[in-house]
Tab-separated table of C-alpha atoms in Angstrom:
chain	number	residue	atom	x	y	z
A	1	MET	CA	23.147	-10.064	6.523
A	2	ALA	CA	20.770	-13.188	6.787
A	3	THR	CA	21.971	-16.334	9.315
A	4	LEU	CA	21.908	-19.567	7.326
A	5	LYS	CA	18.927	-20.611	9.347
A	6	ASP	CA	17.747	-16.942	8.606
A	7	LEU	CA	17.537	-18.053	5.116
A	8	HIS	CA	17.019	-22.193	5.272
A	9	ARG	CA	13.842	-20.354	7.353
A	10	PHE	CA	12.574	-18.578	4.304
A	11	GLY	CA	13.821	-21.516	1.600
A	12	GLN	CA	11.309	-23.769	3.460
A	13	ASN	CA	8.527	-20.659	3.793
A	14	LEU	CA	9.361	-18.806	0.465
A	15	SER	CA	9.919	-20.647	-2.056
A	16	PRO	CA	9.841	-20.329	-5.589
A	17	GLY	CA	6.456	-21.072	-7.373
A	18	GLU	CA	4.322	-21.692	-10.744
A	19	GLU	CA	1.978	-18.317	-10.252
A	20	LYS	CA	2.794	-15.649	-9.345
A	21	MET	CA	0.624	-13.361	-6.275
A	22	PRO	CA	-1.616	-10.975	-6.985
A	23	LEU	CA	-0.964	-7.411	-6.533
A	24	VAL	CA	-3.524	-5.183	-4.564
A	25	PHE	CA	-3.798	-1.194	-4.491
A	26	ILE	CA	-5.900	0.170	-1.552
A	27	GLY	CA	-7.690	3.625	-1.344
A	28	HIS	CA	-7.204	4.136	2.984
A	29	GLY	CA	-8.777	7.453	3.556
A	30	ASN	CA	-9.993	7.942	7.528
A	31	PRO	CA	-8.706	6.021	9.636
A	32	MET	CA	-12.173	5.503	11.904
A	33	ASN	CA	-12.046	2.826	8.369
A	34	ALA	CA	-10.145	0.138	10.663
A	35	ILE	CA	-13.126	0.148	13.035
A	36	GLU	CA	-16.236	1.005	11.348
A	37	ASP	CA	-18.440	-1.657	9.241
A	38	ASN	CA	-18.976	0.566	5.407
A	39	GLU	CA	-18.920	-0.415	2.481
A	40	PHE	CA	-14.949	0.123	2.237
A	41	ALA	CA	-14.608	-2.350	4.653
A	42	ALA	CA	-16.629	-4.412	3.319
A	43	GLY	CA	-14.700	-4.316	0.474
A	44	TRP	CA	-11.271	-5.128	1.968
A	45	LYS	CA	-12.627	-8.187	3.556
A	46	HIS	CA	-14.692	-9.097	-0.142
A	47	ILE	CA	-11.008	-8.395	-1.641
A	48	GLY	CA	-9.157	-10.557	1.412
A	49	LYS	CA	-11.599	-13.849	0.125
A	50	GLU	CA	-10.885	-13.936	-2.903
A	51	LEU	CA	-6.585	-13.774	-2.796
A	52	PRO	CA	-4.733	-16.712	-2.567
A	53	LYS	CA	-4.199	-16.483	0.835
A	54	PRO	CA	0.662	-15.725	0.593
A	55	ARG	CA	3.310	-16.894	2.669
A	56	ALA	CA	3.924	-13.057	3.829
A	57	ILE	CA	2.130	-10.163	3.286
A	58	LEU	CA	4.604	-6.740	1.658
A	59	CYS	CA	3.415	-3.198	2.514
A	60	VAL	CA	3.993	0.330	0.774
A	61	SER	CA	2.086	2.363	3.337
A	62	ALA	CA	1.194	6.031	2.526
A	63	HIS	CA	2.481	6.666	6.249
A	64	TRP	CA	6.087	5.637	6.320
A	65	GLU	CA	8.622	8.032	5.001
A	66	THR	CA	11.948	7.985	5.469
A	67	ASP	CA	15.588	9.459	4.333
A	68	GLY	CA	16.440	6.082	2.523
A	69	THR	CA	14.815	3.324	2.344
A	70	ARG	CA	14.053	0.525	5.028
A	71	VAL	CA	12.403	-1.909	5.252
A	72	THR	CA	10.173	-3.644	9.102
A	73	ALA	CA	12.574	-6.097	10.036
A	74	MET	CA	10.820	-7.559	13.760
A	75	ASP	CA	9.591	-10.574	14.447
A	76	LYS	CA	6.558	-8.775	16.223
A	77	PRO	CA	5.773	-5.811	14.451
A	78	ARG	CA	3.587	-3.660	16.935
A	79	THR	CA	1.024	-1.678	16.510
A	80	ILE	CA	1.649	2.219	15.460
A	81	HIS	CA	-1.847	4.393	16.366
A	82	ASP	CA	-0.251	7.792	14.042
A	83	PHE	CA	-3.046	9.757	13.958
A	84	GLY	CA	-4.810	11.856	16.731
A	85	GLY	CA	-8.061	13.405	17.973
A	86	PHE	CA	-10.673	9.856	16.934
A	87	PRO	CA	-12.057	7.935	19.618
A	88	PRO	CA	-10.887	5.529	22.339
A	89	GLU	CA	-11.743	2.556	20.485
A	90	LEU	CA	-9.481	2.932	17.436
A	91	TYR	CA	-6.808	3.637	20.029
A	92	GLU	CA	-7.600	0.149	21.411
A	93	VAL	CA	-7.145	-1.769	18.334
A	94	GLN	CA	-4.618	-3.974	17.914
A	95	TYR	CA	-3.319	-6.359	15.119
A	96	PRO	CA	-0.897	-8.344	16.206
A	97	ALA	CA	0.352	-10.053	12.971
A	98	PRO	CA	3.929	-11.203	13.409
A	99	GLY	CA	6.651	-9.968	10.818
A	100	ASP	CA	9.681	-12.078	9.069
A	101	PRO	CA	13.061	-11.085	9.857
A	102	ALA	CA	14.525	-13.616	7.354
A	103	LEU	CA	12.079	-11.980	4.164
A	104	ALA	CA	12.714	-8.523	5.838
A	105	ASN	CA	16.772	-9.564	4.744
A	106	GLN	CA	15.643	-11.317	1.307
A	107	THR	CA	14.027	-8.040	1.204
A	108	ARG	CA	16.855	-5.549	1.137
A	109	GLU	CA	18.843	-8.184	-1.677
A	110	VAL	CA	16.249	-8.506	-3.827
A	111	ILE	CA	15.706	-4.630	-4.389
A	112	GLN	CA	19.062	-3.855	-6.257
A	113	LYS	CA	18.490	-0.296	-7.252
A	114	ALA	CA	19.156	1.291	-3.623
A	115	VAL	CA	20.812	0.969	-0.336
A	116	VAL	CA	18.035	-1.253	1.649
A	117	GLU	CA	18.371	-0.762	5.827
A	118	LEU	CA	17.197	-3.234	8.225
A	119	ASP	CA	14.365	-1.036	10.652
A	120	LYS	CA	13.188	-2.176	13.788
A	121	ASN	CA	11.627	0.899	15.429
A	122	TRP	CA	8.520	1.782	12.673
A	123	GLY	CA	5.851	-1.593	12.659
A	124	LEU	CA	2.317	-0.993	11.312
A	125	ASP	CA	0.980	2.295	10.588
A	126	HIS	CA	-2.522	2.359	9.942
A	127	GLY	CA	-1.921	2.678	6.217
A	128	CYS	CA	-1.072	-1.490	6.560
A	129	TRP	CA	-3.153	-2.907	9.492
A	130	SER	CA	-6.609	-0.683	8.919
A	131	VAL	CA	-6.780	-3.111	5.748
A	132	VAL	CA	-5.015	-5.825	6.526
A	133	ARG	CA	-6.414	-6.848	9.361
A	134	ARG	CA	-9.255	-6.219	7.001
A	135	MET	CA	-8.120	-8.625	5.079
A	136	TYR	CA	-7.100	-11.203	6.948
A	137	PRO	CA	-8.659	-10.729	10.413
A	138	ASP	CA	-6.364	-13.625	12.179
A	139	ALA	CA	-3.664	-11.838	12.232
A	140	ASP	CA	-1.864	-15.274	11.133
A	141	VAL	CA	-0.135	-14.614	7.780
A	142	PRO	CA	3.685	-12.361	8.612
A	143	VAL	CA	3.811	-8.067	7.763
A	144	LEU	CA	5.977	-6.722	6.660
A	145	GLN	CA	6.067	-2.952	5.696
A	146	LEU	CA	8.996	-0.909	2.751
A	147	SER	CA	9.120	2.865	3.118
A	148	LEU	CA	8.509	5.292	1.028
A	149	ASP	CA	12.246	7.400	0.388
A	150	ARG	CA	11.566	11.087	0.442
A	151	SER	CA	15.067	12.363	-1.670
A	152	MET	CA	13.149	9.791	-4.227
A	153	ALA	CA	10.906	11.306	-7.522
A	154	PRO	CA	8.076	8.633	-8.244
A	155	GLU	CA	9.242	7.823	-11.458
A	156	ARG	CA	12.798	5.548	-9.019
A	157	HIS	CA	9.707	4.528	-6.763
A	158	TYR	CA	8.605	3.418	-9.862
A	159	GLU	CA	11.901	1.287	-11.307
A	160	LEU	CA	12.788	0.919	-7.890
A	161	ALA	CA	9.452	-0.960	-6.774
A	162	LYS	CA	10.011	-3.506	-10.260
A	163	ASP	CA	12.821	-5.196	-8.347
A	164	LEU	CA	10.132	-6.844	-5.486
A	165	ASP	CA	9.178	-9.050	-8.706
A	166	MET	CA	10.827	-11.911	-7.883
A	167	LEU	CA	9.039	-12.077	-4.036
A	168	ARG	CA	5.389	-12.462	-5.560
A	169	LYS	CA	6.109	-16.119	-7.071
A	170	ARG	CA	7.553	-16.378	-3.135
A	171	GLY	CA	3.351	-15.949	-2.467
A	172	VAL	CA	4.441	-12.334	-1.219
A	173	LEU	CA	1.406	-10.344	-1.585
A	174	ILE	CA	3.031	-6.834	-1.992
A	175	ILE	CA	0.336	-4.307	-1.167
A	176	GLY	CA	-0.010	0.398	-1.860
A	177	SER	CA	-1.758	1.353	0.817
A	178	GLY	CA	-2.188	5.066	0.319
A	179	ASN	CA	-5.031	7.095	-1.930
A	180	MET	CA	-4.999	7.882	-5.587
A	181	VAL	CA	-7.102	11.657	-5.224
A	182	HIS	CA	-5.905	12.412	-1.516
A	183	ASN	CA	-5.742	16.664	-0.417
A	184	LEU	CA	-6.648	16.679	3.520
A	185	ARG	CA	-6.827	20.242	3.314
A	186	MET	CA	-9.760	20.731	1.187
A	187	VAL	CA	-11.638	17.742	2.474
A	188	ASN	CA	-15.401	18.593	2.971
A	189	TRP	CA	-16.365	18.184	7.028
A	190	GLU	CA	-20.323	19.822	6.273
A	191	ASN	CA	-20.950	17.705	3.728
A	192	PRO	CA	-18.293	14.463	3.344
A	193	GLY	CA	-20.279	13.368	0.131
A	194	ALA	CA	-19.956	15.824	-1.508
A	195	THR	CA	-17.441	15.470	-4.536
A	196	TYR	CA	-14.919	17.902	-5.746
A	197	ASP	CA	-16.068	18.174	-9.578
A	198	TRP	CA	-11.859	17.980	-10.372
A	199	ALA	CA	-11.333	15.052	-7.501
A	200	GLU	CA	-13.616	13.620	-9.828
A	201	GLU	CA	-11.785	14.415	-13.729
A	202	MET	CA	-8.591	13.252	-11.800
A	203	ASN	CA	-9.704	10.491	-10.291
A	204	ALA	CA	-11.461	8.952	-13.645
A	205	LYS	CA	-8.201	10.087	-15.386
A	206	PHE	CA	-6.355	8.392	-13.485
A	207	LYS	CA	-8.359	5.575	-13.914
A	208	GLU	CA	-8.115	6.348	-17.178
A	209	LEU	CA	-3.981	6.131	-17.492
A	210	ILE	CA	-4.130	2.577	-14.959
A	211	LEU	CA	-5.817	0.228	-17.684
A	212	GLY	CA	-4.100	2.929	-21.042
A	213	GLU	CA	-1.413	1.576	-18.717
A	214	ARG	CA	0.100	5.008	-19.088
A	215	HIS	CA	2.598	4.763	-16.312
A	216	GLU	CA	5.194	7.201	-17.378
A	217	ASP	CA	2.134	9.784	-17.352
A	218	LEU	CA	1.170	8.414	-14.064
A	219	SER	CA	4.675	8.799	-12.574
A	220	GLY	CA	4.474	12.178	-14.265
A	221	TYR	CA	0.938	13.235	-12.286
A	222	SER	CA	2.317	17.238	-11.375
A	223	SER	CA	2.267	17.579	-15.557
A	224	LEU	CA	-1.416	16.488	-16.051
A	225	GLY	CA	-2.379	20.359	-15.137
A	226	THR	CA	-4.622	21.661	-12.194
A	227	ALA	CA	-6.743	19.665	-11.443
A	228	ALA	CA	-4.210	17.247	-10.284
A	229	ARG	CA	-2.049	19.253	-8.348
A	230	LEU	CA	-4.982	19.431	-6.336
A	231	SER	CA	-5.569	15.690	-5.946
A	232	VAL	CA	-1.840	15.104	-5.639
A	233	PRO	CA	-0.628	17.839	-3.401
A	234	THR	CA	2.351	15.937	-2.108
A	235	PRO	CA	3.192	12.463	-3.212
A	236	GLU	CA	2.964	10.200	-0.605
A	237	HIS	CA	-0.506	8.435	-0.906
A	238	PHE	CA	-0.170	8.617	-4.836
A	239	LEU	CA	3.199	7.059	-4.596
A	240	PRO	CA	2.418	2.945	-3.392
A	241	MET	CA	0.187	3.203	-6.460
A	242	LEU	CA	3.197	3.407	-8.393
A	243	TYR	CA	4.393	0.356	-6.887
A	244	VAL	CA	2.249	-2.433	-7.438
A	245	LEU	CA	1.752	-0.765	-11.175
A	246	ALA	CA	5.469	-1.239	-11.777
A	247	LEU	CA	4.956	-4.791	-11.001
A	248	LYS	CA	2.118	-5.495	-13.320
A	249	GLY	CA	2.578	-8.173	-16.127
A	250	ALA	CA	1.751	-7.474	-19.655
A	251	LYS	CA	-1.387	-9.631	-20.443
A	252	GLU	CA	-2.059	-9.092	-16.261
A	253	SER	CA	-6.240	-7.755	-15.703
A	254	ILE	CA	-7.426	-5.096	-13.669
A	255	LYS	CA	-9.863	-4.723	-12.283
A	256	PHE	CA	-11.300	-1.687	-9.546
A	257	PHE	CA	-12.867	-1.507	-6.034
A	258	ASN	CA	-14.634	0.618	-3.828
A	259	ASP	CA	-14.697	3.441	-6.092
A	260	LYS	CA	-15.394	6.341	-4.485
A	261	THR	CA	-15.109	9.546	-3.725
A	262	VAL	CA	-15.495	10.809	-0.172
A	263	MET	CA	-15.184	13.482	1.393
A	264	GLY	CA	-15.181	15.977	-1.413
A	265	SER	CA	-10.660	15.618	-1.829
A	266	ILE	CA	-10.242	12.257	-1.301
A	267	SER	CA	-10.554	8.854	-3.092
A	268	MET	CA	-11.097	5.754	-2.715
A	269	THR	CA	-10.650	3.447	-5.886
A	270	SER	CA	-8.211	0.265	-5.128
A	271	PHE	CA	-8.308	-2.067	-7.679
A	272	LYS	CA	-6.457	-5.865	-7.623
A	273	ILE	CA	-3.967	-6.967	-10.538
A	274	TRP	CA	-3.406	-10.862	-11.189
């Protein structure tokens, strides 16, 4: 449980505000986007400048799957290089953003649809830091991660996400980081500029469902046909998007950016909700 000192700190830094923080879903793609000066990194930088500066960030990354639900609760989360076969300079990147144990406690308390465990071992994986370091290069915003319980169906993830709504009023920016189309087995390494028809079809279909607020259809993506099953062969990169959509208010708007499919089978399409 949170100590009196933690709760006091949380009350000072994350008191309720009048406006909710926006929401962001990021298609993060190749880890090299963390260090390359490309159109996707530019899009992340731009969206960071558009947003009001958050008091803290809670990131749901495709790259932290656990048994049960966990939230990082350390003062200084480590930078995790959870990939292999890339240039040495990528492994040298550090993103020394602070954590926030008090916010971790608050996150655990507001989530009622699951038992949340405080985690002091994980840190920030590349689904989180590769994006956030572009948005907030000074590493001066506390960053936490919320894990994906691999035993939960997409519909349950969507419902759990709704419990996070109160955090938006406390200056917390909630980021989902994954890819709405993500099939690594079918990546076209020889022609990275090419795109499979089924990937383009589903990128467009998912955008249509997002704009139409057909969240039930998105949660049940596996029933959308062969193209959907090729686009989402495993759920972990798709689920972070459901966390963001679950928190969308009835009168809030959606803006897409980085709307492009690359390497045949990976969609970089991202969006902001405000």
